[in-house]
C-alpha atoms as one frame of an Amber mdcrd trajectory, in Angstrom:
protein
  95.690  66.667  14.588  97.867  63.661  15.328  94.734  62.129  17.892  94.043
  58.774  17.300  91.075  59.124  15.878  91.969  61.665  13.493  94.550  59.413
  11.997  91.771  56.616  11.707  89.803  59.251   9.818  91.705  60.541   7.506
  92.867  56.862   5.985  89.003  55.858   6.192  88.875  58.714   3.862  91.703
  58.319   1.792  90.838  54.594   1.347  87.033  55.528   0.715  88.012  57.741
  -1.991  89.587  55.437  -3.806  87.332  52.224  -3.601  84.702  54.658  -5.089
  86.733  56.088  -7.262  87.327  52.980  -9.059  85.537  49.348  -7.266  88.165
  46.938  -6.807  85.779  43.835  -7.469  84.859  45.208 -10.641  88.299  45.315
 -12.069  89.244  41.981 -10.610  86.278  40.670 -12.481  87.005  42.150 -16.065
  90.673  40.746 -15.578  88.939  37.497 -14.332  87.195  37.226 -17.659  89.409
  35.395 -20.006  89.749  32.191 -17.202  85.569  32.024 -17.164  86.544  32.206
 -21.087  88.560  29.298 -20.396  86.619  27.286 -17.681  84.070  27.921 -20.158
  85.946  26.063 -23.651  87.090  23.379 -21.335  84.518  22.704 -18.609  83.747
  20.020 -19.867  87.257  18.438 -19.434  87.821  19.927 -16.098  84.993  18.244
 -14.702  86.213  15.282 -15.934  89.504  15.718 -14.595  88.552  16.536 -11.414
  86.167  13.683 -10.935  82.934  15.119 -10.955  79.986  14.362 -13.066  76.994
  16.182 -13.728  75.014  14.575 -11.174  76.719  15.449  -8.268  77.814  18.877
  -9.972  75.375  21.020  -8.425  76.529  19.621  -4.781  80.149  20.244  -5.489
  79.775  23.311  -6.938  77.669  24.722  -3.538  80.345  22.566  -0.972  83.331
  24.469  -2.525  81.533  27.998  -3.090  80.937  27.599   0.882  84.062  26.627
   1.980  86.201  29.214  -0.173  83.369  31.561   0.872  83.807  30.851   4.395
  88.032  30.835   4.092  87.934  34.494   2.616  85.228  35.400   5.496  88.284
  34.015   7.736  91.124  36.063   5.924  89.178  39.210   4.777  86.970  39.970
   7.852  87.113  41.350  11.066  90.520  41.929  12.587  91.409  45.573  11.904
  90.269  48.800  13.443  87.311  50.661  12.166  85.006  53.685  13.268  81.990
  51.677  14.164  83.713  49.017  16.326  81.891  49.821  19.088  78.068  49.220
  17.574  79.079  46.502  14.890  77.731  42.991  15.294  79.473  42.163  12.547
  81.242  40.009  14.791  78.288  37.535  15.406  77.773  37.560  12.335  80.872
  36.056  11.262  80.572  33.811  14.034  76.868  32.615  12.268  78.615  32.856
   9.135  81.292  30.061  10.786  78.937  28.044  12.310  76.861  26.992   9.339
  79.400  26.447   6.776  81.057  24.389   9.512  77.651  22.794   9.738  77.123
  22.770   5.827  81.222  21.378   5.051  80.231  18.721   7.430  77.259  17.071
   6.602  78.626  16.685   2.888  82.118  15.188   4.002  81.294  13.243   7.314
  81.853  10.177   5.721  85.177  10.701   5.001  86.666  12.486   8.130  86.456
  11.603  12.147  87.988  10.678  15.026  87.074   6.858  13.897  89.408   7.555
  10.854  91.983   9.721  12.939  92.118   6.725  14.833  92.907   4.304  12.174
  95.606   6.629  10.559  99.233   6.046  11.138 101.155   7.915  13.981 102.821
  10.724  11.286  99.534  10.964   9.458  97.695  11.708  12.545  99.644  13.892
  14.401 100.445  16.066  11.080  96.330  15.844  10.557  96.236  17.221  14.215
  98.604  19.859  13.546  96.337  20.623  10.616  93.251  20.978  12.281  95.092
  23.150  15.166  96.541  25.742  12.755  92.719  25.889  11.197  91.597  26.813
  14.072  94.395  29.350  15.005  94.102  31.009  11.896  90.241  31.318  12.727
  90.781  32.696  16.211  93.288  34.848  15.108  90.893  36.452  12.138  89.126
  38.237  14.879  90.903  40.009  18.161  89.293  42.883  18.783  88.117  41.557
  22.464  89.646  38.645  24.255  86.525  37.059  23.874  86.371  37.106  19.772
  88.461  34.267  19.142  87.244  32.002  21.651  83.631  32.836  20.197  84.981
  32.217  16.339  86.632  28.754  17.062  83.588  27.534  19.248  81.105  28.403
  16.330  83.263  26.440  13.851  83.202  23.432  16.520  79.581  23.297  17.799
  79.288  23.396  13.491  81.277  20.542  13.303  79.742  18.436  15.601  75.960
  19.514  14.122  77.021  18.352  10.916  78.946  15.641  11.846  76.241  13.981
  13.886  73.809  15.081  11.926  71.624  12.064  10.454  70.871  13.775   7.171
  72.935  16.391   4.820  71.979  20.434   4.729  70.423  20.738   1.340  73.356
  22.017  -1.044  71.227  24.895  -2.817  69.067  26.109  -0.042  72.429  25.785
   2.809  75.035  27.234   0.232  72.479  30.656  -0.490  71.652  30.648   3.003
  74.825  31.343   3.733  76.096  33.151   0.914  73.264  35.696   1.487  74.417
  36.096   5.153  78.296  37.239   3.954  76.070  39.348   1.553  74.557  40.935
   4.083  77.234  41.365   6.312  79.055  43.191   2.941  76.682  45.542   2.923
  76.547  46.305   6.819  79.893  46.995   7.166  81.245  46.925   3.699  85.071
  48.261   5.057  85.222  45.010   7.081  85.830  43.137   3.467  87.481  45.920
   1.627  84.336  46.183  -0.589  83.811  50.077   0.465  83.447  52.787   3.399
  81.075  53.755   5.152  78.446  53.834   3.182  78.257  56.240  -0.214  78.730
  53.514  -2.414  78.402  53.749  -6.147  75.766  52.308  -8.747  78.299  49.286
  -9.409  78.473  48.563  -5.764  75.105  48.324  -5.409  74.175  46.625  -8.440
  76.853  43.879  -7.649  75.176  43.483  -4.262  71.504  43.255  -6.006  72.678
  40.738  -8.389  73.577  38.282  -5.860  69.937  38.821  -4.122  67.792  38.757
  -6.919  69.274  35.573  -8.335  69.333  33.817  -5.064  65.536  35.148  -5.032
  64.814  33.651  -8.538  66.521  30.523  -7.598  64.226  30.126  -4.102  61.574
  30.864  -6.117  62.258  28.227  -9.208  62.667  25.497  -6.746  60.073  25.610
  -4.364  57.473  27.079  -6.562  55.018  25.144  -8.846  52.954  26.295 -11.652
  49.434  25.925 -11.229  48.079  27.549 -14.409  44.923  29.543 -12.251  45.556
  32.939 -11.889  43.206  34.730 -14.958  45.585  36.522 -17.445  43.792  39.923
 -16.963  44.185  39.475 -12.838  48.453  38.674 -13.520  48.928  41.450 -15.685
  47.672  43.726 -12.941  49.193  41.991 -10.314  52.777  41.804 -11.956  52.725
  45.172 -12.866  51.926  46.136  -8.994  55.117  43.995  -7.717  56.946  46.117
 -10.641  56.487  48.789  -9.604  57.010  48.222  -6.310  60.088  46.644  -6.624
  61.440  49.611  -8.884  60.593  52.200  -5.554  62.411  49.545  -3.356  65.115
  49.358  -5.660  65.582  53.194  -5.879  65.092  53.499  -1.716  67.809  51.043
  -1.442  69.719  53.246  -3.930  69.489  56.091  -1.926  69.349  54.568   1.926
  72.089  51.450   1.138  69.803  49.744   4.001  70.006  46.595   4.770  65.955
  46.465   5.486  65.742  47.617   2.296  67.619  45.285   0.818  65.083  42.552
   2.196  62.376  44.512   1.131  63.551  44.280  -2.389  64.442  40.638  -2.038
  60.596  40.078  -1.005  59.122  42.183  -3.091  60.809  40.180  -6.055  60.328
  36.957  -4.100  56.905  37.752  -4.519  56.462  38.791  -7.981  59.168  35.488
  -9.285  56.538  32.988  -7.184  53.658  34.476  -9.381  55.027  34.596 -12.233
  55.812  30.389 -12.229  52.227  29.967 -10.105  50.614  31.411 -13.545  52.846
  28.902 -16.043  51.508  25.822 -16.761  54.942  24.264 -16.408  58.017  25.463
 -15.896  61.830  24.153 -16.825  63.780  22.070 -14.462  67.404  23.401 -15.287
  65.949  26.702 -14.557  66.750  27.227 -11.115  70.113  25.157 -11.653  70.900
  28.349 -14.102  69.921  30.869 -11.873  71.854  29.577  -9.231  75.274  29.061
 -11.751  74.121  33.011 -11.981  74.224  33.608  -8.009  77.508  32.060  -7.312
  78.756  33.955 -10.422  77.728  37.375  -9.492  78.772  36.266  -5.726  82.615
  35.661  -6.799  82.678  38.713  -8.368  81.329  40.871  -5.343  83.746  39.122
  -3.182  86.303  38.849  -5.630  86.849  35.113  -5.467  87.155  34.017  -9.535
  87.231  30.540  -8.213  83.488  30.271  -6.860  82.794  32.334 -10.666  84.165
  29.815 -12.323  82.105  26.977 -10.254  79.154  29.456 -11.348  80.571  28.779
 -15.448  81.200  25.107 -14.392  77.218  24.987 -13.480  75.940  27.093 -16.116
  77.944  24.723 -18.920  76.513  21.629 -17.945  73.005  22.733 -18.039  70.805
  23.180 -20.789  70.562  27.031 -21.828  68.983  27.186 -25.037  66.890  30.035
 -25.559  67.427  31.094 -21.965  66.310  34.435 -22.325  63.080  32.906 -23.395
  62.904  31.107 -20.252  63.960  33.938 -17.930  61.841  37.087 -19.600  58.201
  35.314 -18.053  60.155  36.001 -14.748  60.367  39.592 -15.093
């Protein structure tokens, strides 16, 4: 009884039972809810006093969800024992996860960090910049030892990022590069959901899930808002058919993932709703532009509160205040 493995089971367990019992990231996200009351009152200040404006909003809003995203990927991931170390590729995927908010950080901030400007810094700026940059990357090969090989792999994903970005002649887009990668720690929640204290082993609850579907479908809605354009020539009796099809296909997807927790499933939903979103605006005659701005203050919403990161919520307020969102409901029920 005092095997290895037995001890490693029995706190799986024990921990299990109680992230089911009651979900961490829910909690943190009720408690969270009188600062979004606040961010909310007096976003319009704090943007101010920060030095944004609303046309460079959206951009700073996706730079800093990725790089407190990709911090908390750092801290939370990886680097403790579980049952399925030997399968998991979770470790890659952190490494993808590295490399393109290293790319994504980058290409937004290359203009105000390089070895030009290292150069031109005095000798105690540089060499504490230097130290710096050396404990980053300490702290990112030390989030992952499981092999010898792990840290060497984490740090060269955040460089070969750097250097993309950095030499890059044109920035990643902020709201197709900030979901792409926010849907790849998504994913890799719902692989391994003990890696990021979200859950064990699979069994997870209705709020679990739900969280992890939030964060899809809105991502889904916003790719769909922003790359699709009405057209106005689908017949009304041929939509009604057709949406009620994706319906109800996406309500047996939704249930399958509900009872499989699979991560193909998962995609299936996404596509299905994809699908169903990109019909929906082909049939409008015209659709509104703050739209997909509002479904994506929705994403990183619903994404700090899976992950438990109020901050990126709050960017998700920030966004969401600055748009228009009269009658939104209006807007977003021709969706569904």
């Amino acid at each position: 009884m005092f095997e290895n493995i037995n001890v490693v089971q029995s706190a799986v367990s024990a921990f299990n039972n109680a992230a089911l019992a009651g979900p961490a990231f829910l909690w943190w996200a009720i408690l969270s809810l009188p600062l979004m009351a606040l961010v909310w009152f007096y976003g319009n200040e704090l943007i101010e006093k920060i030095g944004w404006s609303r046309h460079n909003l959206t951009e700073k809003c996706a730079l800093y969800s990725v790089a407190f995203a990709a911090t908390w990927v750092v801290l939370f991931g990886g680097n403790y024992g579980v049952l399925r170390d030997w399968v998991s590729v979770l470790p890659y995927l952190t490494d993808v996860i590295l490399f393109l908010s290293s790319i994504f950080i980058t290409s937004h901030i290359n203009h105000t960090f390089g070895f030009r400007q290292l150069k031109q810094m005095s000798r105690a700026r540089r060499w504490a910049t230097i130290a710096i940059i050396f404990s980053i990357m300490a702290i990112i090969g030390l989030s992952d030892t499981h092999t010898w090989w792990a840290p060497f792999m984490q740090i060269g994903a955040a460089i070969i990022g750097y250097l993309i970005g950095r030499y890059a002649h044109a920035k990643m887009r902020p709201v197709s590069g900030s979901l792409l990668i926010l849907m790849t720690i998504t994913t890799a929640i719902l692989m391994q959901p003990e890696f990021f204290r979200f859950g064990m082993l699979g069994g997870l609850t209705l709020f679990h899930l739900a969280g992890l579907l939030s964060v899809g479908v809105a991502a889904t809605a916003t790719v769909a808002l922003r790359n699709v354009q009405p057209r106005a020539k689908i017949s009304h009796s041929a939509y009604i058919k057709l949406k009620w099809l994706a319906r109800f296909i996406a309500a047996l997807c939704i249930v399958l993932f509900v009872m499989t927790e699979s991560v193909p499933m998962f995609f299936a939903t996404l596509g299905v709703c994809l699908v169903s979103f990109a019909l929906s605006i082909y049939h409008l005659e015209r659709k509104s532009d703050a739209l997909g701005n509002l479904m994506f203050a929705i994403t990183l919403f619903a994404f700090g509160v899976i992950t438990t990161l109020p901050v990126i919520s709050a960017l998700g307020v920030l966004l969401w205040k600055s748009n228009p969102h009269d009658n939104v409901w209006r807007e977003v029920k021709f969706l569904l």
